mmCIF file of C-alpha atoms in Angstrom:
data_model
loop_
_atom_site.group_PDB
_atom_site.id
_atom_site.type_symbol
_atom_site.label_atom_id
_atom_site.label_comp_id
_atom_site.label_asym_id
_atom_site.label_seq_id
_atom_site.Cartn_x
_atom_site.Cartn_y
_atom_site.Cartn_z
ATOM 1 C CA MET W 1 39.780 41.196 39.895
ATOM 2 C CA GLY W 2 40.540 37.502 39.932
ATOM 3 C CA GLU W 3 36.883 36.708 39.563
ATOM 4 C CA GLU W 4 36.476 38.939 36.536
ATOM 5 C CA GLU W 5 39.275 37.184 34.698
ATOM 6 C CA ASN W 6 37.610 33.776 35.163
ATOM 7 C CA LYS W 7 34.316 34.867 33.608
ATOM 8 C CA PRO W 8 35.627 35.246 30.045
ATOM 9 C CA ASP W 9 37.204 31.772 30.236
ATOM 10 C CA VAL W 10 33.889 30.225 31.283
ATOM 11 C CA ALA W 11 32.086 31.980 28.436
ATOM 12 C CA ALA W 12 34.696 30.770 25.965
ATOM 13 C CA GLY W 13 34.245 27.175 27.236
ATOM 14 C CA LYS W 14 30.492 27.351 26.689
ATOM 15 C CA GLY W 15 31.023 28.546 23.136
ATOM 16 C CA LYS W 16 33.278 25.584 22.308
ATOM 17 C CA ALA W 17 30.839 23.084 23.854
ATOM 18 C CA GLY W 18 27.943 24.639 21.916
ATOM 19 C CA SER W 19 29.777 24.393 18.608
ATOM 20 C CA LYS W 20 30.695 20.742 19.298
ATOM 21 C CA LYS W 21 27.028 19.957 19.976
ATOM 22 C CA PHE W 22 26.085 21.681 16.732
ATOM 23 C CA ILE W 23 28.630 19.634 14.763
ATOM 24 C CA ILE W 24 27.486 16.364 16.375
ATOM 25 C CA LEU W 25 23.844 17.242 15.692
ATOM 26 C CA GLY W 26 24.713 17.948 12.048
ATOM 27 C CA ILE W 27 26.474 14.598 11.703
ATOM 28 C CA VAL W 28 23.505 12.760 13.255
ATOM 29 C CA VAL W 29 21.081 14.497 10.880
ATOM 30 C CA LEU W 30 23.251 13.564 7.878
ATOM 31 C CA LEU W 31 23.457 9.935 9.012
ATOM 32 C CA LEU W 32 19.685 9.747 9.484
ATOM 33 C CA ALA W 33 19.076 11.310 6.079
ATOM 34 C CA GLY W 34 21.498 8.870 4.445
ATOM 35 C CA GLY W 35 19.896 5.920 6.220
ATOM 36 C CA GLY W 36 16.438 7.056 5.162
ATOM 37 C CA TYR W 37 17.549 7.422 1.553
ATOM 38 C CA ALA W 38 19.186 3.972 1.571
ATOM 39 C CA GLY W 39 16.097 2.420 3.168
ATOM 40 C CA TRP W 40 13.818 4.064 0.612
ATOM 41 C CA ASN W 41 15.881 2.729 -2.296
ATOM 42 C CA PHE W 42 16.144 -0.748 -0.786
ATOM 43 C CA PHE W 43 12.542 -1.320 0.293
ATOM 44 C CA VAL W 44 10.450 0.733 -2.142
ATOM 45 C CA PRO W 45 11.986 0.397 -5.625
ATOM 46 C CA GLY W 46 9.047 -1.244 -7.418
ATOM 47 C CA LYS W 47 6.065 0.604 -5.983
ATOM 48 C CA PHE W 48 6.066 3.371 -8.567
ATOM 49 C CA LEU W 49 6.428 1.427 -11.810
ATOM 50 C CA LYS W 50 4.599 2.635 -14.893
ATOM 51 C CA LYS W 51 1.656 0.601 -16.168
ATOM 52 C CA GLY W 52 3.612 -0.639 -19.196
ATOM 53 C CA ASP W 53 6.548 -2.030 -17.231
ATOM 54 C CA GLU W 54 7.212 -5.765 -17.404
ATOM 55 C CA VAL W 55 6.438 -8.023 -14.492
ATOM 56 C CA ILE W 56 9.478 -10.155 -13.796
ATOM 57 C CA ALA W 57 8.460 -13.521 -12.403
ATOM 58 C CA LYS W 58 11.728 -15.344 -11.965
ATOM 59 C CA THR W 59 15.191 -15.668 -13.380
ATOM 60 C CA GLY W 60 15.952 -18.555 -15.675
ATOM 61 C CA GLU W 61 19.051 -20.736 -15.425
ATOM 62 C CA SER W 62 20.809 -18.608 -18.016
ATOM 63 C CA GLY W 63 20.456 -15.589 -15.734
ATOM 64 C CA GLN W 64 18.064 -13.721 -18.013
ATOM 65 C CA ALA W 65 14.746 -12.591 -16.619
ATOM 66 C CA MET W 66 11.654 -14.299 -17.972
ATOM 67 C CA LYS W 67 8.351 -12.465 -18.434
ATOM 68 C CA MET W 68 5.386 -14.238 -16.837
ATOM 69 C CA ALA W 69 2.400 -14.444 -19.158
ATOM 70 C CA PRO W 70 -0.978 -14.319 -17.440
ATOM 71 C CA GLY W 71 -2.492 -17.718 -16.867
ATOM 72 C CA ILE W 72 -5.399 -19.468 -15.229
ATOM 73 C CA MET W 73 -5.501 -19.676 -11.438
ATOM 74 C CA HIS W 74 -6.707 -22.926 -9.865
ATOM 75 C CA GLU W 75 -7.429 -22.936 -6.132
ATOM 76 C CA MET W 76 -6.797 -26.174 -4.265
ATOM 77 C CA GLU W 77 -8.743 -27.286 -1.209
ATOM 78 C CA PRO W 78 -6.951 -26.492 2.092
ATOM 79 C CA PHE W 79 -4.275 -28.862 3.369
ATOM 80 C CA ILE W 80 -4.063 -29.632 7.095
ATOM 81 C CA VAL W 81 -1.079 -31.774 8.107
ATOM 82 C CA ASN W 82 0.988 -32.607 11.168
ATOM 83 C CA LEU W 83 4.541 -31.353 10.878
ATOM 84 C CA LEU W 84 7.537 -33.606 11.375
ATOM 85 C CA ASP W 85 8.508 -32.451 14.878
ATOM 86 C CA GLN W 86 9.657 -34.559 17.802
ATOM 87 C CA ASP W 87 6.656 -33.831 19.989
ATOM 88 C CA GLY W 88 4.206 -34.020 17.050
ATOM 89 C CA ARG W 89 2.094 -31.153 18.341
ATOM 90 C CA ARG W 90 2.559 -28.701 15.482
ATOM 91 C CA TYR W 91 0.383 -28.673 12.424
ATOM 92 C CA LEU W 92 0.209 -26.679 9.214
ATOM 93 C CA LYS W 93 -2.916 -25.424 7.510
ATOM 94 C CA THR W 94 -2.295 -24.009 4.077
ATOM 95 C CA THR W 95 -4.257 -23.172 0.967
ATOM 96 C CA ILE W 96 -2.500 -22.879 -2.364
ATOM 97 C CA GLU W 97 -3.387 -21.578 -5.784
ATOM 98 C CA LEU W 98 -1.700 -22.890 -8.892
ATOM 99 C CA GLN W 99 -1.074 -20.767 -11.966
ATOM 100 C CA ILE W 100 -1.328 -22.743 -15.187
ATOM 101 C CA GLY W 101 -1.257 -21.782 -18.847
ATOM 102 C CA ASN W 102 -4.557 -22.682 -20.500
ATOM 103 C CA LYS W 103 -7.832 -24.623 -20.261
ATOM 104 C CA ASP W 104 -6.318 -27.881 -21.568
ATOM 105 C CA GLU W 105 -3.727 -27.823 -18.805
ATOM 106 C CA GLU W 106 -6.444 -27.061 -16.261
ATOM 107 C CA LYS W 107 -8.428 -30.067 -17.469
ATOM 108 C CA GLU W 108 -5.448 -32.386 -16.869
ATOM 109 C CA LEU W 109 -4.849 -30.750 -13.490
ATOM 110 C CA VAL W 110 -8.450 -31.323 -12.391
ATOM 111 C CA GLU W 111 -8.336 -34.953 -13.552
ATOM 112 C CA ARG W 112 -5.239 -35.592 -11.431
ATOM 113 C CA ILE W 113 -6.319 -33.813 -8.229
ATOM 114 C CA PRO W 114 -6.087 -36.990 -6.082
ATOM 115 C CA GLN W 115 -2.495 -37.649 -7.213
ATOM 116 C CA ILE W 116 -1.565 -33.990 -6.745
ATOM 117 C CA ARG W 117 -3.071 -33.858 -3.250
ATOM 118 C CA ASP W 118 -1.212 -37.050 -2.334
ATOM 119 C CA ALA W 119 2.117 -35.645 -3.551
ATOM 120 C CA VAL W 120 1.547 -32.351 -1.727
ATOM 121 C CA LEU W 121 0.511 -34.086 1.510
ATOM 122 C CA LEU W 122 3.583 -36.342 1.470
ATOM 123 C CA LEU W 123 5.872 -33.360 0.931
ATOM 124 C CA LEU W 124 4.214 -31.219 3.612
ATOM 125 C CA THR W 125 4.333 -33.970 6.240
ATOM 126 C CA SER W 126 8.070 -34.390 5.636
ATOM 127 C CA LYS W 127 8.722 -30.800 6.767
ATOM 128 C CA SER W 128 9.460 -29.617 10.292
ATOM 129 C CA PHE W 129 8.581 -26.262 11.810
ATOM 130 C CA GLY W 130 12.187 -25.136 11.375
ATOM 131 C CA ASP W 131 12.034 -25.917 7.652
ATOM 132 C CA ILE W 132 9.056 -23.651 6.952
ATOM 133 C CA SER W 133 9.217 -20.967 9.630
ATOM 134 C CA THR W 134 11.444 -18.552 7.683
ATOM 135 C CA PRO W 135 10.614 -16.729 4.441
ATOM 136 C CA GLU W 136 13.455 -18.612 2.746
ATOM 137 C CA GLY W 137 11.938 -21.891 3.930
ATOM 138 C CA LYS W 138 8.562 -20.963 2.460
ATOM 139 C CA ILE W 139 10.164 -20.070 -0.872
ATOM 140 C CA GLN W 140 12.009 -23.390 -0.907
ATOM 141 C CA LEU W 141 8.766 -25.196 -0.057
ATOM 142 C CA ARG W 142 7.021 -23.374 -2.911
ATOM 143 C CA ASN W 143 9.710 -24.490 -5.384
ATOM 144 C CA GLU W 144 9.578 -28.085 -4.123
ATOM 145 C CA LEU W 145 5.777 -28.131 -4.427
ATOM 146 C CA ILE W 146 5.903 -26.853 -8.011
ATOM 147 C CA ALA W 147 8.459 -29.523 -8.937
ATOM 148 C CA ARG W 148 6.497 -32.291 -7.183
ATOM 149 C CA ILE W 149 3.180 -31.305 -8.817
ATOM 150 C CA ASN W 150 4.785 -31.051 -12.260
ATOM 151 C CA GLN W 151 6.176 -34.586 -11.796
ATOM 152 C CA VAL W 152 2.631 -35.885 -11.363
ATOM 153 C CA LEU W 153 1.388 -34.182 -14.533
ATOM 154 C CA GLN W 154 2.225 -35.420 -18.044
ATOM 155 C CA ARG W 155 3.991 -32.171 -18.922
ATOM 156 C CA PRO W 156 5.180 -29.299 -16.695
ATOM 157 C CA THR W 157 1.994 -27.310 -16.323
ATOM 158 C CA VAL W 158 2.308 -25.344 -13.087
ATOM 159 C CA ARG W 159 4.010 -22.005 -13.721
ATOM 160 C CA ALA W 160 3.663 -20.562 -10.228
ATOM 161 C CA LEU W 161 2.290 -21.477 -6.828
ATOM 162 C CA TYR W 162 0.866 -19.004 -4.331
ATOM 163 C CA PHE W 163 0.178 -19.567 -0.645
ATOM 164 C CA THR W 164 -3.161 -17.879 0.069
ATOM 165 C CA GLU W 165 -3.233 -19.213 3.632
ATOM 166 C CA PHE W 166 -0.310 -20.426 5.740
ATOM 167 C CA VAL W 167 -0.918 -21.091 9.434
ATOM 168 C CA VAL W 168 1.368 -23.088 11.734
ATOM 169 C CA GLN W 169 0.254 -23.942 15.256
#
């Protein structure tokens, strides 16, 4: 008789353990669903824009978004430079394209290619691998290049700069 009394207790214990597993499984599923939803909203917000939506290029100093008008793209010849590292064994090969406003601005840009290449080369050789290895470093380099190129030109002509090739070895 003693053995028969123990059997219902064992069955009751299994029932409690099963319900705890079910609750834990439910919580895990909810957490995964919430994480998936948060990831979707964080990483994929702009993929399903309508055709008429504005393209936001950058934010001005006043904090208002500026709309980027289409411009002319000018591809520069590749740049190959040694980076400023202690051992001097790293180099950067990059190709950039400059977005400018109109044909007159492109004419001035083409006339000043030697000065522009010189300014870009001097800036690139002043960078170390640590300066340009992160995405933030590349964005900072892009902004510095735009400013440096616009200093060479008579009026600020370069609206945007795009890295079409960026290899560090």
